Coordinates of C-alpha atoms in Angstrom, one line a residue:
M12 CA 100.1 92.1 92.1
N13 CA 97.0 91.0 90.2
P14 CA 96.7 87.2 90.0
T15 CA 95.7 86.1 86.5
S16 CA 96.3 82.4 86.5
P17 CA 93.0 80.5 86.7
P18 CA 92.8 78.7 90.1
S19 CA 91.6 75.5 88.6
A20 CA 94.3 75.2 85.9
P21 CA 96.5 72.1 86.0
R22 CA 99.9 73.4 87.0
R23 CA 102.5 70.7 87.6
S24 CA 102.3 68.2 84.7
W25 CA 102.5 70.8 81.9
R26 CA 103.5 74.4 81.3
L27 CA 100.7 76.9 81.3
T28 CA 100.9 78.9 78.1
W29 CA 98.8 82.0 77.5
P30 CA 97.7 82.9 73.9
R31 CA 99.6 85.8 72.2
P32 CA 96.8 87.1 69.9
A33 CA 95.5 90.5 70.8
S34 CA 92.1 89.2 72.0
A35 CA 90.2 91.2 74.6
A36 CA 91.2 88.7 77.3
A37 CA 94.8 88.9 76.3
L38 CA 94.7 92.7 76.3
V39 CA 93.2 92.8 79.8
L40 CA 95.9 90.5 81.0
S41 CA 98.6 92.6 79.4
L42 CA 97.2 95.8 81.0
I43 CA 97.0 94.1 84.4
A44 CA 100.6 93.0 84.0
V45 CA 101.6 96.6 83.3
V46 CA 99.7 98.0 86.3
L47 CA 100.5 95.3 88.8
G48 CA 103.5 93.5 87.4
L49 CA 106.3 95.7 88.6
S50 CA 109.5 96.0 86.6
P51 CA 110.9 93.2 84.4
A52 CA 113.7 91.2 85.9
P53 CA 117.2 92.2 85.0
A54 CA 119.9 89.6 84.5
Q55 CA 120.6 87.4 87.5
A56 CA 123.0 89.0 90.0
A57 CA 126.3 87.2 90.1
S58 CA 126.3 87.2 93.9
L59 CA 123.1 85.1 94.0
Q60 CA 123.2 81.3 93.8
E61 CA 120.4 79.1 92.6
V62 CA 119.8 76.0 94.7
T63 CA 118.2 72.9 93.3
G64 CA 117.1 69.8 95.1
F65 CA 115.9 71.6 98.2
G66 CA 112.9 69.4 98.6
S67 CA 109.9 67.9 96.8
N68 CA 109.0 71.4 95.6
P69 CA 105.2 70.9 95.0
G70 CA 104.8 74.6 94.2
N71 CA 107.3 74.4 91.2
L72 CA 109.3 77.3 92.5
Q73 CA 113.0 78.2 92.2
M74 CA 115.3 78.9 95.2
F75 CA 118.0 81.5 95.2
Q76 CA 120.2 82.3 98.2
Y77 CA 122.8 84.8 99.3
A78 CA 125.0 84.7 102.4
P79 CA 127.9 86.9 103.4
A80 CA 131.3 85.4 103.5
N81 CA 132.2 83.5 106.7
L82 CA 128.6 83.6 107.9
P83 CA 128.7 81.8 111.3
S84 CA 126.3 79.1 112.4
G85 CA 123.4 80.4 114.5
A86 CA 122.9 83.5 112.3
P87 CA 119.4 84.7 111.4
L88 CA 117.6 83.9 108.1
V89 CA 115.4 86.2 106.0
V90 CA 113.1 85.1 103.2
A91 CA 112.3 87.8 100.6
L92 CA 109.4 87.4 98.1
H93 CA 109.3 89.4 94.9
G94 CA 106.2 90.9 93.3
C95 CA 104.5 90.0 90.0
T96 CA 106.7 89.9 86.9
Q97 CA 109.7 90.4 89.1
S98 CA 112.4 87.9 89.9
A99 CA 114.6 87.0 92.8
S100 CA 117.6 88.9 91.3
D101 CA 115.4 92.0 90.7
Y102 CA 114.3 92.0 94.3
Y103 CA 117.8 91.3 95.5
S104 CA 119.2 94.2 93.5
H105 CA 116.7 96.9 94.5
S106 CA 115.3 96.1 97.9
G107 CA 118.4 96.7 100.0
W108 CA 118.2 93.4 101.9
S109 CA 121.7 92.4 100.7
K110 CA 123.2 95.5 102.4
Y111 CA 121.8 94.4 105.8
A112 CA 122.7 90.8 105.2
D113 CA 126.3 91.9 105.0
M114 CA 126.1 94.6 107.7
Y115 CA 124.2 92.5 110.3
G116 CA 125.2 89.0 109.4
F117 CA 122.3 86.9 108.1
A118 CA 121.5 84.7 105.2
L119 CA 118.9 85.5 102.5
V120 CA 116.6 83.2 100.6
L121 CA 114.8 84.6 97.6
P122 CA 112.1 82.3 96.2
Q123 CA 111.1 82.8 92.6
T124 CA 108.0 81.9 90.6
T125 CA 107.6 82.0 86.8
S126 CA 104.9 82.3 84.1
S127 CA 104.6 78.5 84.2
N128 CA 102.8 78.9 87.6
N129 CA 101.1 82.2 86.9
A130 CA 100.8 84.3 83.7
N131 CA 102.4 87.3 85.4
S132 CA 104.8 85.4 87.6
C133 CA 102.9 86.2 90.7
F134 CA 102.9 83.9 93.8
N135 CA 99.5 82.3 93.9
W136 CA 98.5 83.6 97.3
Y137 CA 94.8 83.4 96.5
Q138 CA 94.8 79.7 95.3
S139 CA 94.0 77.1 97.9
S140 CA 96.4 74.5 96.5
D141 CA 99.2 77.0 97.1
Y142 CA 98.1 79.0 100.2
T143 CA 97.3 75.9 102.4
R144 CA 99.9 74.7 105.0
G145 CA 101.7 71.6 103.7
Q146 CA 100.7 72.2 100.1
G147 CA 102.0 73.9 96.9
E148 CA 104.0 77.1 96.9
A149 CA 103.6 77.5 100.7
L150 CA 105.3 74.2 101.3
S151 CA 108.0 74.9 98.7
I152 CA 109.0 78.1 100.5
K153 CA 109.0 76.2 103.8
Q154 CA 111.3 73.6 102.3
M155 CA 113.7 76.3 101.2
V156 CA 113.8 77.5 104.9
D157 CA 114.5 74.0 106.0
Y158 CA 117.3 73.7 103.5
A159 CA 118.8 77.0 104.5
K160 CA 118.7 76.2 108.2
S161 CA 120.4 72.9 107.5
H162 CA 123.0 74.4 105.1
Y163 CA 123.9 77.5 107.1
G164 CA 123.0 76.4 110.6
S165 CA 120.6 79.3 110.8
D166 CA 119.0 80.0 114.2
P167 CA 115.5 78.4 114.0
S168 CA 114.2 81.0 116.5
R169 CA 115.3 83.9 114.2
V170 CA 113.7 83.1 110.8
Y171 CA 111.8 86.0 109.1
V172 CA 109.8 86.5 105.9
T173 CA 109.0 89.6 103.9
G174 CA 107.6 90.5 100.5
L175 CA 106.1 93.1 98.1
S176 CA 102.7 93.1 96.5
A177 CA 101.8 89.5 95.6
G178 CA 105.0 88.6 97.6
G179 CA 103.5 90.6 100.5
A180 CA 100.2 88.7 100.2
M181 CA 102.3 85.5 100.1
T182 CA 104.1 86.7 103.2
S183 CA 100.7 86.9 105.0
V184 CA 100.1 83.3 103.9
M185 CA 103.5 82.1 105.2
L186 CA 103.0 83.8 108.6
A187 CA 99.5 82.3 109.0
D188 CA 100.5 78.8 107.7
Y189 CA 103.8 78.5 109.6
P190 CA 103.9 80.6 112.8
D191 CA 106.0 77.8 114.2
V192 CA 108.7 78.6 111.6
F193 CA 108.7 82.4 111.4
A194 CA 109.6 84.7 114.3
G195 CA 108.5 87.7 112.3
G196 CA 107.3 89.1 109.0
A197 CA 106.9 92.3 107.0
I198 CA 104.0 92.7 104.6
D199 CA 104.7 95.4 102.0
S200 CA 101.6 96.5 100.1
G201 CA 100.0 93.1 100.7
I202 CA 96.7 91.4 101.6
P203 CA 95.6 89.9 104.9
A204 CA 95.8 86.1 105.3
G205 CA 92.5 84.4 104.4
C206 CA 91.1 87.3 102.4
A207 CA 90.8 85.4 99.1
T208 CA 89.9 81.8 98.2
D209 CA 90.0 82.1 94.4
L210 CA 90.9 84.6 91.6
T211 CA 87.7 86.6 91.8
S212 CA 87.9 87.1 95.6
G213 CA 91.6 87.9 95.1
L214 CA 90.8 90.8 92.9
T215 CA 88.1 92.0 95.3
C216 CA 90.6 91.9 98.2
E217 CA 93.2 93.8 96.1
Y218 CA 91.0 96.6 94.9
N219 CA 88.4 97.0 97.6
A220 CA 88.2 97.4 101.4
V221 CA 87.2 93.9 102.6
N222 CA 86.0 94.8 106.0
K223 CA 86.0 91.9 108.6
T224 CA 86.1 92.1 112.4
P225 CA 89.4 91.6 114.1
Q226 CA 88.0 88.3 115.4
Q227 CA 87.3 87.1 111.9
W228 CA 90.7 88.1 110.7
G229 CA 92.4 86.5 113.7
D230 CA 90.4 83.3 113.2
A231 CA 91.7 83.1 109.7
V232 CA 95.3 82.9 111.0
R233 CA 94.5 80.5 113.7
G234 CA 92.6 78.2 111.3
A235 CA 95.5 78.2 108.8
S236 CA 98.2 77.5 111.4
G237 CA 97.6 73.8 112.0
G238 CA 96.5 74.3 115.6
W239 CA 99.5 76.5 116.7
G240 CA 98.9 78.2 120.0
G241 CA 101.8 80.7 120.1
P242 CA 104.2 82.4 120.3
W243 CA 103.1 84.4 117.3
P244 CA 105.3 86.2 114.7
R245 CA 106.0 89.9 115.2
V246 CA 104.6 91.6 112.1
A247 CA 105.5 94.9 110.3
I248 CA 103.0 96.3 107.8
W249 CA 104.0 98.8 105.1
Q250 CA 101.6 100.7 102.9
G251 CA 101.5 103.8 100.8
T252 CA 98.5 106.0 101.2
G253 CA 98.5 106.8 97.4
D254 CA 98.4 103.1 96.4
S255 CA 95.8 102.6 93.7
T256 CA 96.8 99.0 93.0
V257 CA 96.4 97.6 96.5
N258 CA 93.7 99.4 98.5
P259 CA 95.4 101.0 101.5
A260 CA 92.5 99.7 103.7
N261 CA 94.3 96.3 103.5
A262 CA 96.9 97.6 105.9
T263 CA 94.2 98.4 108.5
E264 CA 92.8 94.9 108.1
E265 CA 96.2 93.4 108.5
R266 CA 96.8 95.4 111.6
D267 CA 93.4 94.1 113.0
Q268 CA 94.4 90.6 112.1
W269 CA 97.7 90.5 113.8
T270 CA 96.8 92.5 116.9
H271 CA 93.8 90.2 117.4
V272 CA 96.1 87.1 117.1
W273 CA 98.3 88.7 119.7
G274 CA 95.3 89.6 121.9
I275 CA 96.2 93.2 122.1
S276 CA 94.4 96.5 121.4
Q277 CA 93.9 97.9 117.9
T278 CA 94.9 101.3 119.5
P279 CA 98.6 102.0 119.1
S280 CA 100.9 102.1 122.1
S281 CA 102.8 104.9 120.4
T282 CA 103.2 106.7 117.1
T283 CA 106.4 108.3 115.6
S284 CA 107.0 110.4 112.6
L285 CA 109.9 109.1 110.4
T286 CA 111.5 110.4 107.2
G287 CA 109.8 110.2 103.9
G288 CA 106.4 111.2 105.3
T289 CA 106.2 108.0 107.2
T290 CA 104.1 107.4 110.3
Q291 CA 105.1 104.5 112.5
A292 CA 102.5 103.1 114.9
T293 CA 103.6 100.5 117.5
Y294 CA 101.3 98.0 119.2
N295 CA 103.0 96.5 122.2
D296 CA 102.4 93.0 123.7
A297 CA 101.6 92.4 127.4
N298 CA 105.3 92.7 128.2
G299 CA 105.7 96.1 126.5
K300 CA 107.5 94.8 123.5
P301 CA 106.4 95.7 120.0
A302 CA 104.3 92.9 118.5
V303 CA 102.9 94.7 115.5
E304 CA 104.1 97.9 113.8
T305 CA 102.5 99.7 110.9
F306 CA 104.3 102.1 108.6
S307 CA 102.0 104.4 106.6
I308 CA 103.8 106.5 103.9
S309 CA 102.0 109.6 102.9
G310 CA 101.3 109.8 99.2
M311 CA 103.4 106.8 98.2
A312 CA 102.0 104.8 95.3
H313 CA 102.2 101.0 94.9
G314 CA 105.7 99.7 95.5
L315 CA 108.5 99.1 98.0
A316 CA 109.9 102.0 99.9
V317 CA 113.7 102.5 99.4
N318 CA 116.1 105.3 100.1
P319 CA 119.4 105.1 98.2
G320 CA 122.5 106.2 100.0
S321 CA 125.4 105.1 102.2
A322 CA 124.0 105.9 105.6
A323 CA 123.1 103.0 107.9
D324 CA 119.4 103.8 107.5
Q325 CA 119.6 104.2 103.7
C326 CA 119.3 101.3 101.2
G327 CA 118.2 100.0 97.8
S328 CA 117.9 101.6 94.4
T329 CA 115.0 103.2 92.7
G330 CA 113.1 101.8 89.8
T331 CA 109.7 100.8 88.7
Y332 CA 107.8 100.1 91.9
Y333 CA 110.9 100.8 94.0
L334 CA 110.1 104.3 95.4
N335 CA 112.4 106.8 97.1
Y336 CA 110.8 107.6 100.5
I337 CA 112.4 105.6 103.3
C338 CA 114.5 102.4 103.6
S339 CA 111.8 99.9 104.6
S340 CA 114.3 97.1 104.8
Y341 CA 116.3 99.0 107.5
W342 CA 113.3 99.7 109.7
T343 CA 112.0 96.1 109.3
A344 CA 115.4 94.7 110.2
K345 CA 115.4 97.0 113.3
F346 CA 111.9 95.9 114.3
W347 CA 113.0 92.3 114.1
G348 CA 116.2 93.0 116.1
L349 CA 118.6 92.2 113.4
D350 CA 120.5 95.5 113.7
A351 CA 123.8 95.6 115.6
S352 CA 122.1 96.8 118.8
G353 CA 119.7 93.9 118.5
G354 CA 122.5 91.4 118.1
G355 CA 123.5 91.3 114.5
G356 CA 127.1 91.7 115.3
T357 CA 129.8 93.9 113.6
G358 CA 133.0 93.1 115.5
S359 CA 135.5 90.3 115.0
L360 CA 135.2 88.5 118.3
P361 CA 134.1 84.9 118.1
A362 CA 130.7 83.7 119.5
P363 CA 130.8 82.7 123.2
T364 CA 130.5 78.9 123.7
G365 CA 128.9 76.8 126.4
L366 CA 125.8 79.0 126.9
T367 CA 123.7 77.1 129.5
V368 CA 120.6 77.7 131.5
T369 CA 121.6 77.4 135.2
G370 CA 118.3 78.0 136.8
T371 CA 114.7 79.3 136.5
T372 CA 112.0 80.7 138.8
D373 CA 108.5 82.1 138.2
T374 CA 110.0 85.3 136.9
T375 CA 113.8 84.8 136.3
V376 CA 116.2 82.8 134.0
S377 CA 119.8 82.4 135.0
L378 CA 122.5 81.8 132.3
S379 CA 126.2 81.1 132.2
W380 CA 128.8 80.7 129.3
S381 CA 132.5 80.3 128.7
A382 CA 134.7 83.4 128.4
A383 CA 135.6 84.6 124.9
S384 CA 139.2 85.7 124.2
G385 CA 139.4 89.5 123.9
A386 CA 136.0 90.2 125.4
A387 CA 135.6 93.3 127.6
S388 CA 131.9 92.6 128.2
Y389 CA 129.0 90.5 127.0
N390 CA 125.6 91.5 125.6
V391 CA 122.7 89.2 126.5
Y392 CA 119.8 88.9 124.0
R393 CA 116.3 87.5 124.7
G394 CA 114.3 86.7 121.6
G395 CA 116.8 88.6 119.5
N396 CA 116.6 91.8 121.6
K397 CA 119.3 93.0 123.9
V398 CA 118.2 92.8 127.6
G399 CA 121.5 93.2 129.4
S400 CA 125.3 93.8 129.4
V401 CA 127.7 92.3 131.9
T402 CA 131.5 92.0 132.3
G403 CA 131.3 88.5 133.7
T404 CA 130.1 85.2 132.2
S405 CA 126.8 84.9 133.9
Y406 CA 123.5 86.8 133.9
T407 CA 120.0 86.6 135.5
D408 CA 117.1 87.9 133.4
T409 CA 114.4 89.2 135.7
G410 CA 110.8 90.4 135.4
L411 CA 109.7 87.6 133.2
G412 CA 106.2 86.0 132.8
S413 CA 105.6 82.8 134.7
G414 CA 105.2 79.6 132.7
T415 CA 106.7 81.2 129.6
K416 CA 109.3 80.0 127.1
Y417 CA 112.2 82.3 126.2
T418 CA 115.2 82.0 123.9
Y419 CA 118.6 83.5 124.6
T420 CA 122.0 84.2 122.9
V421 CA 125.1 86.1 124.1
A422 CA 127.7 88.0 122.2
A423 CA 131.2 89.2 123.2
V424 CA 132.0 93.0 123.0
D425 CA 135.5 94.3 122.6
S426 CA 137.1 97.3 124.4
G427 CA 136.0 99.5 121.5
G428 CA 132.4 98.6 121.8
A429 CA 132.2 96.4 118.7
V430 CA 129.8 93.5 119.1
G431 CA 131.0 90.0 117.9
T432 CA 129.0 87.0 116.7
Q433 CA 126.1 85.8 118.7
S434 CA 126.3 82.4 120.4
S435 CA 124.0 79.5 119.6
T436 CA 120.5 79.7 121.1
V437 CA 119.3 78.2 124.3
S438 CA 115.7 78.0 125.5
A439 CA 114.3 78.3 129.0
T440 CA 110.8 78.1 130.5
T441 CA 110.0 79.9 133.7
T442 CA 108.2 77.9 136.4
G443 CA 104.4 77.6 136.7
Y444 CA 102.1 80.6 136.9
Q445 CA 99.9 81.2 139.9
P446 CA 96.4 82.2 138.6
Q447 CA 95.0 85.5 139.6
C448 CA 91.5 86.9 139.4
F449 CA 90.1 90.3 138.7
T450 CA 86.4 91.3 139.0
D451 CA 85.5 94.6 137.4
N452 CA 83.3 96.3 134.8
N453 CA 84.2 95.9 131.1
Y454 CA 85.5 99.5 130.8
N455 CA 87.9 99.1 133.7
Q456 CA 89.0 95.7 132.5
V457 CA 90.1 97.3 129.2
T458 CA 91.7 100.2 131.0
A459 CA 93.7 97.8 133.2
G460 CA 95.0 96.0 130.1
R461 CA 93.2 92.7 130.8
A462 CA 90.9 93.0 127.9
H463 CA 90.5 95.0 124.7
Q464 CA 87.5 96.4 122.8
S465 CA 86.5 96.3 119.2
L466 CA 83.4 97.7 117.5
G467 CA 81.7 98.3 120.8
Y468 CA 82.4 94.9 122.3
V469 CA 85.1 93.7 124.8
Y470 CA 87.3 90.7 124.5
A471 CA 89.5 89.0 127.1
N472 CA 93.2 89.3 126.2
G473 CA 94.7 86.0 125.3
S474 CA 91.5 83.9 125.1
N475 CA 89.6 86.6 123.1
Q476 CA 86.4 85.5 124.8
N477 CA 83.5 87.9 124.2
M478 CA 82.7 89.8 127.4
G479 CA 79.8 91.9 126.1
L480 CA 79.4 95.6 125.6
Y481 CA 82.1 98.1 126.3
N482 CA 80.6 100.0 129.2
L483 CA 80.5 100.5 133.0
Y484 CA 77.5 98.3 133.5
V485 CA 78.7 94.8 132.4
T486 CA 80.9 93.1 135.0
H487 CA 82.9 90.0 134.7
T488 CA 85.6 88.1 136.6
L489 CA 88.7 87.4 134.6
E490 CA 91.2 84.7 135.6
E491 CA 94.8 85.2 134.4
T492 CA 95.8 81.6 133.8
A493 CA 99.2 82.6 132.3
S494 CA 101.0 85.9 132.0
G495 CA 98.8 88.1 129.8
Y496 CA 96.2 85.3 129.1
Y497 CA 92.8 85.9 130.6
V498 CA 89.6 83.7 130.6
I499 CA 86.1 84.5 131.9
A500 CA 85.7 82.9 135.3
D501 CA 82.3 84.3 136.6
S502 CA 81.4 80.9 138.1
G503 CA 84.4 80.9 140.5
C504 CA 88.1 81.5 140.8
P505 CA 90.9 80.1 142.8
S506 CA 91.6 81.9 146.1

């Protein structure tokens, strides 16, 4: 994924051409391309379509798209970013994402960069003119999302981004720049957002362990986001322990970054052993839902994990930097809730119409919808995850956080259990939250889940205010001003 295009080079008014003579500099560039560049792109897949005129395109990128036949309005959208020297069609052919687009029902957007932007056709994740919100390549990718949402009627609450190597680093950029656009992301052998500001620091981030505190990493995301206050994307992080191209320590720093953004502990809520020597660690949010997941693959070198085969959890094809361990695309889709149980839909029943919010309280949202012909029951989804099943056309979701916004869809289920297409999305916000106060020592505040500790210090969940040392002797009062959001209130608290 090595970036080799000088950050100050003019990029839009002329094509950047690198010299061919076998100079020392050219030799270094060629070696880097071999090490980091991933396999050369094959001919464009016939099932992909290039889109032109999707926006002002300040990043000088190409847009390719794939959508299953008869894709309904309101389906999810996944953006997939290739690695250095790869192409959109190469990533489409090997990664397995097209299988799940067909199986679960969502559209794919595959941005593509070229050597006119970067000598090795890497996304310029380290270059400020491209990694800043509203500029360059970052804006071009966002314009592709806008085009796809308009063209396919994609659900704006279910837009996701993933990428490998330099594409993984650019995924970090997109999640930090546009948390208002992406509900989730998956960083495969990538770099934390805000690690690099130029070519030199980009190489440092790639090969070395750039160790920052969770607070510093979280601040990088918050600073890039344009003032966004949440909700934040749910992020999966994939890394091989034998990777000599991207230092595996980057995965730890990415975990620290996104758990801090979420205001949750860097200690996993659970760990699971998966196929291919993969260890999955899950970090739950305040409601017990996975917010961050890491997938560490023992011994895997630099590349994207695939697992060719016909089973539901198998995908992709092997090749240079496409390595046979586990189908990362399947587990990422499952984490995002795109699988059938999460609402992707495999049956032929139409989407229910007329989904309406009929009432809210501090902790509940009530819904109703019109009956769908042939339905035996209905699945109800909150934020893309199934939360209930009913035989009627109404449902009340309970146990919610006060003063919190939620999104809902419903899908009809036939008598054989096949789930049809999801409805369009509605949003509901529960009524105001009654502040609560808790006075205790820092150790007990962490144990109770109101704060978290990092490097010997304690931080309030939500506000991330520094509460001092992690011990039994420092006491603070925390006020929960919203569900899971705590601020220091030592000077007084509402009764």
